[in-house]
Coordinates of C-alpha atoms in Angstrom, one line a residue:
Chain A
A5 CA 9.6 -13.9 10.1
Q6 CA 7.8 -10.5 9.9
S7 CA 4.1 -10.7 9.2
V8 CA 0.8 -8.9 9.5
T9 CA -2.5 -10.6 10.0
Q10 CA -5.9 -9.0 9.5
P11 CA -8.2 -11.8 10.6
D12 CA -11.4 -10.4 9.3
I13 CA -11.8 -10.4 5.5
H14 CA -15.2 -8.8 5.5
I15 CA -17.0 -6.7 8.2
T16 CA -20.5 -5.3 7.9
V17 CA -21.7 -2.6 10.3
S18 CA -24.7 -0.3 10.4
E19 CA -24.2 3.4 9.9
G20 CA -23.7 5.0 13.3
A21 CA -22.4 1.9 14.9
S22 CA -18.9 1.6 16.3
L23 CA -16.2 -0.1 14.4
E24 CA -13.1 -2.1 15.3
L25 CA -10.8 -3.6 12.7
R26 CA -8.2 -6.0 14.0
C27 CA -4.5 -6.2 13.1
N28 CA -1.8 -8.4 14.6
Y29 CA 1.8 -8.3 13.6
S30 CA 5.0 -10.2 14.1
Y31 CA 8.1 -8.2 14.2
G32 CA 11.3 -8.5 16.2
A33 CA 11.8 -4.8 17.1
T34 CA 9.5 -1.9 17.8
P35 CA 7.5 -1.6 14.7
Y36 CA 6.3 1.3 12.7
L37 CA 2.6 0.7 12.2
F38 CA 0.2 2.1 9.7
W39 CA -3.4 1.9 8.6
Y40 CA -4.4 2.7 5.1
V41 CA -7.8 3.0 3.4
Q42 CA -8.5 2.2 -0.2
S43 CA -11.8 3.2 -1.8
P44 CA -12.8 1.4 -5.0
G45 CA -10.7 2.4 -7.9
Q46 CA -8.4 4.5 -5.8
G47 CA -5.0 4.4 -4.3
L48 CA -4.2 3.8 -0.7
Q49 CA -4.6 6.8 1.7
L50 CA -2.8 6.9 5.0
L51 CA -5.2 7.1 7.9
L52 CA -2.8 7.1 10.8
K53 CA 0.6 5.9 11.9
Y54 CA 2.5 4.8 15.1
F55 CA 6.2 5.2 15.6
S56 CA 6.7 5.6 19.3
G57 CA 5.3 7.4 22.4
D58 CA 1.6 7.5 23.1
T59 CA 0.1 4.2 22.2
L60 CA -3.3 5.7 21.2
V61 CA -2.9 7.5 17.9
Q62 CA -5.5 9.7 16.2
G63 CA -5.9 9.8 12.5
I64 CA -7.9 11.4 9.8
K65 CA -11.7 10.9 9.3
G66 CA -12.3 10.3 13.0
F67 CA -10.2 7.1 13.2
E68 CA -8.0 6.1 16.0
A69 CA -5.8 3.1 16.7
E70 CA -4.2 1.6 19.8
F71 CA -0.8 -0.1 19.9
K72 CA -0.7 -2.9 22.4
R73 CA 2.8 -4.4 22.6
S74 CA 1.8 -7.3 24.8
Q75 CA -0.8 -8.4 22.3
S76 CA 1.2 -7.5 19.2
S77 CA -1.9 -5.7 18.0
F78 CA -2.7 -2.4 16.4
N79 CA -6.5 -2.3 16.1
L80 CA -8.3 0.5 14.2
R81 CA -11.4 2.0 15.8
K82 CA -14.1 4.5 15.0
P83 CA -16.9 5.4 17.4
S84 CA -19.6 6.1 14.7
V85 CA -19.3 4.8 11.2
H86 CA -20.5 6.8 8.2
W87 CA -21.6 5.3 4.9
S88 CA -18.6 6.9 3.2
D89 CA -16.3 4.8 5.3
A90 CA -17.2 1.7 3.2
A91 CA -13.8 0.7 1.7
E92 CA -11.0 -1.7 2.2
Y93 CA -8.6 -1.2 5.1
F94 CA -5.0 -2.3 5.2
C95 CA -2.7 -2.6 8.2
A96 CA 1.0 -2.4 7.5
V97 CA 4.3 -2.8 9.4
G98 CA 7.2 -0.7 8.4
T99 CA 10.7 -2.1 8.8
S100 CA 13.4 0.2 10.0
G101 CA 16.4 0.6 7.8
T102 CA 14.9 -0.8 4.6
Y103 CA 11.6 1.2 4.9
K104 CA 9.8 -1.7 3.3
Y105 CA 6.2 -2.3 4.3
I106 CA 4.6 -5.6 5.1
F107 CA 0.9 -5.3 4.3
G108 CA -2.0 -7.3 5.7
T109 CA -4.5 -8.9 3.4
G110 CA -7.0 -6.2 4.0
T111 CA -10.5 -6.0 5.6
R112 CA -13.4 -4.9 3.4
L113 CA -15.9 -2.8 5.3
K114 CA -19.5 -2.6 4.3
V115 CA -21.8 -0.1 5.9
L116 CA -25.5 -0.6 6.0
A117 CA -27.8 2.4 5.8
Chain B
D16 CA 2.0 19.3 -4.1
A17 CA 0.2 17.1 -6.6
G18 CA 1.2 13.9 -4.8
V19 CA 2.5 10.8 -6.6
I20 CA 1.5 10.9 -10.3
Q21 CA 1.1 7.7 -12.3
S22 CA 0.3 7.3 -16.0
P23 CA -1.5 5.9 -17.7
R24 CA -4.4 5.3 -15.3
H25 CA -5.7 2.5 -17.5
E26 CA -3.9 0.3 -20.0
V27 CA -5.3 -2.4 -22.1
T28 CA -2.9 -4.4 -24.3
E29 CA -2.6 -7.7 -26.0
M30 CA -0.4 -10.5 -24.9
G31 CA 3.1 -10.2 -26.1
Q32 CA 3.1 -6.4 -26.2
E33 CA 5.5 -4.2 -24.3
V34 CA 3.9 -2.2 -21.5
T35 CA 5.5 0.8 -19.8
L36 CA 4.1 2.3 -16.6
R37 CA 5.2 5.7 -15.4
C38 CA 5.6 7.3 -12.0
K39 CA 6.4 10.8 -10.9
P40 CA 7.3 10.8 -7.2
I41 CA 6.7 13.6 -4.7
S42 CA 9.5 16.1 -4.8
G43 CA 12.2 15.5 -2.1
H44 CA 11.1 11.9 -1.3
D45 CA 14.1 9.7 -1.5
Y46 CA 12.5 6.2 -1.6
L47 CA 10.3 5.0 -4.4
F48 CA 8.3 1.7 -4.3
W49 CA 6.5 -0.2 -7.0
Y50 CA 3.7 -2.5 -5.9
R51 CA 1.3 -4.8 -7.7
Q52 CA -2.2 -5.5 -6.4
T53 CA -4.4 -8.5 -7.4
M54 CA -7.3 -10.2 -5.8
M55 CA -5.4 -13.4 -5.4
R56 CA -2.1 -12.1 -4.0
G57 CA -3.0 -8.8 -2.5
L58 CA -0.4 -6.0 -2.4
E59 CA 3.1 -7.2 -3.4
L60 CA 6.2 -5.1 -3.3
L61 CA 8.0 -5.5 -6.6
I62 CA 11.0 -3.3 -6.3
Y63 CA 12.2 -0.2 -4.5
F64 CA 14.7 2.6 -5.1
N65 CA 16.7 4.8 -2.8
N66 CA 18.1 8.0 -4.4
N67 CA 17.4 6.5 -7.8
V68 CA 19.3 3.3 -7.1
P69 CA 17.5 0.0 -7.0
I70 CA 17.9 -1.5 -3.6
D71 CA 15.7 -4.6 -3.6
D72 CA 14.2 -6.2 -6.7
S73 CA 13.4 -9.6 -5.1
G74 CA 9.7 -9.1 -5.6
M75 CA 10.0 -8.7 -9.4
P76 CA 8.2 -11.8 -10.6
E77 CA 10.2 -12.6 -13.8
D78 CA 12.8 -11.2 -16.1
R79 CA 10.0 -9.9 -18.2
F80 CA 9.7 -7.1 -15.6
S81 CA 12.2 -4.3 -15.3
A82 CA 12.2 -1.0 -13.5
K83 CA 14.3 2.1 -13.9
M84 CA 14.7 5.5 -12.1
P85 CA 16.8 7.6 -14.3
N86 CA 16.4 10.7 -12.1
A87 CA 14.7 11.8 -8.9
S88 CA 11.6 12.9 -10.8
F89 CA 10.7 9.8 -12.8
S90 CA 10.5 6.0 -12.7
T91 CA 9.2 3.4 -15.1
L92 CA 8.1 -0.2 -14.7
K93 CA 8.3 -2.1 -18.0
I94 CA 6.8 -5.5 -18.8
Q95 CA 8.1 -7.1 -22.0
P96 CA 6.4 -9.3 -23.2
S97 CA 3.2 -8.9 -21.3
E98 CA 1.0 -11.9 -20.4
P99 CA -2.6 -12.1 -19.2
R100 CA -1.5 -13.0 -15.7
D101 CA 0.2 -9.6 -15.4
S102 CA -3.2 -8.0 -15.3
A103 CA -3.4 -6.1 -12.0
V104 CA -3.3 -2.7 -10.5
Y105 CA 0.2 -1.3 -10.2
F106 CA 1.0 1.3 -7.6
C107 CA 3.9 3.6 -7.2
A108 CA 4.6 5.0 -3.7
T109 CA 7.2 7.3 -2.1
R110 CA 8.5 7.5 1.4
G111 CA 7.8 10.7 3.4
F112 CA 10.0 12.2 6.0
L113 CA 8.4 10.3 8.8
N114 CA 8.6 6.8 7.1
E115 CA 5.1 6.9 5.8
Q116 CA 4.4 5.9 2.2
F117 CA 2.3 8.0 -0.1
F118 CA 0.6 6.1 -2.9
G119 CA -0.3 7.1 -6.4
P120 CA -3.7 6.4 -7.9
G121 CA -2.4 3.3 -9.6
T122 CA -2.4 2.0 -13.2
R123 CA -5.0 -0.7 -14.0
L124 CA -3.4 -3.0 -16.5
T125 CA -5.4 -5.5 -18.5
V126 CA -3.5 -7.9 -20.8
L127 CA -5.8 -9.7 -23.2

């Protein structure tokens, strides 16, 4: 069955520190992979996406993610976190044909000043 | 483009009342999705449309929920009668040309 796992429910980092949010997926074919960010009271904003090709993808707001097929992972990274990055982050797998997404349960990021 | 537009942004109603949530998709996007977000269950896909036709409504929780897309510019999600457990944030999203989904700001529904 298709699934997405975000093992960390909460993460706290200091401003300026590096960040890595984990995402593991289970999907039979080559997946479409996405990271979204949700600030309080807001909708979901697309940070970046992977379809094929280069396994390291760059997104908005200085984020990047690396697709590792052997590990079924698509971890999100940022070299230096800003206080405005505090939000909830969702990983999603898109299924070809139906275009449905399977979302992870989210990771809530707290940034310490 | 204004993005996906949802109305109202907030809705407070009493149990038993009918609730209608509205969505205006991004022009040219052929898929429209309705999601529900709660603390307990996270993001759930309720139903989605392709070219105004419902494709999969397996996520609709009960017969009290219904959704329509009468044209490419408008969709509604209706709950009749509403119950307190329907309290959630409801999102509409549309599919872009590269399979990404663009979300609206959501409607926060509170059923008393």
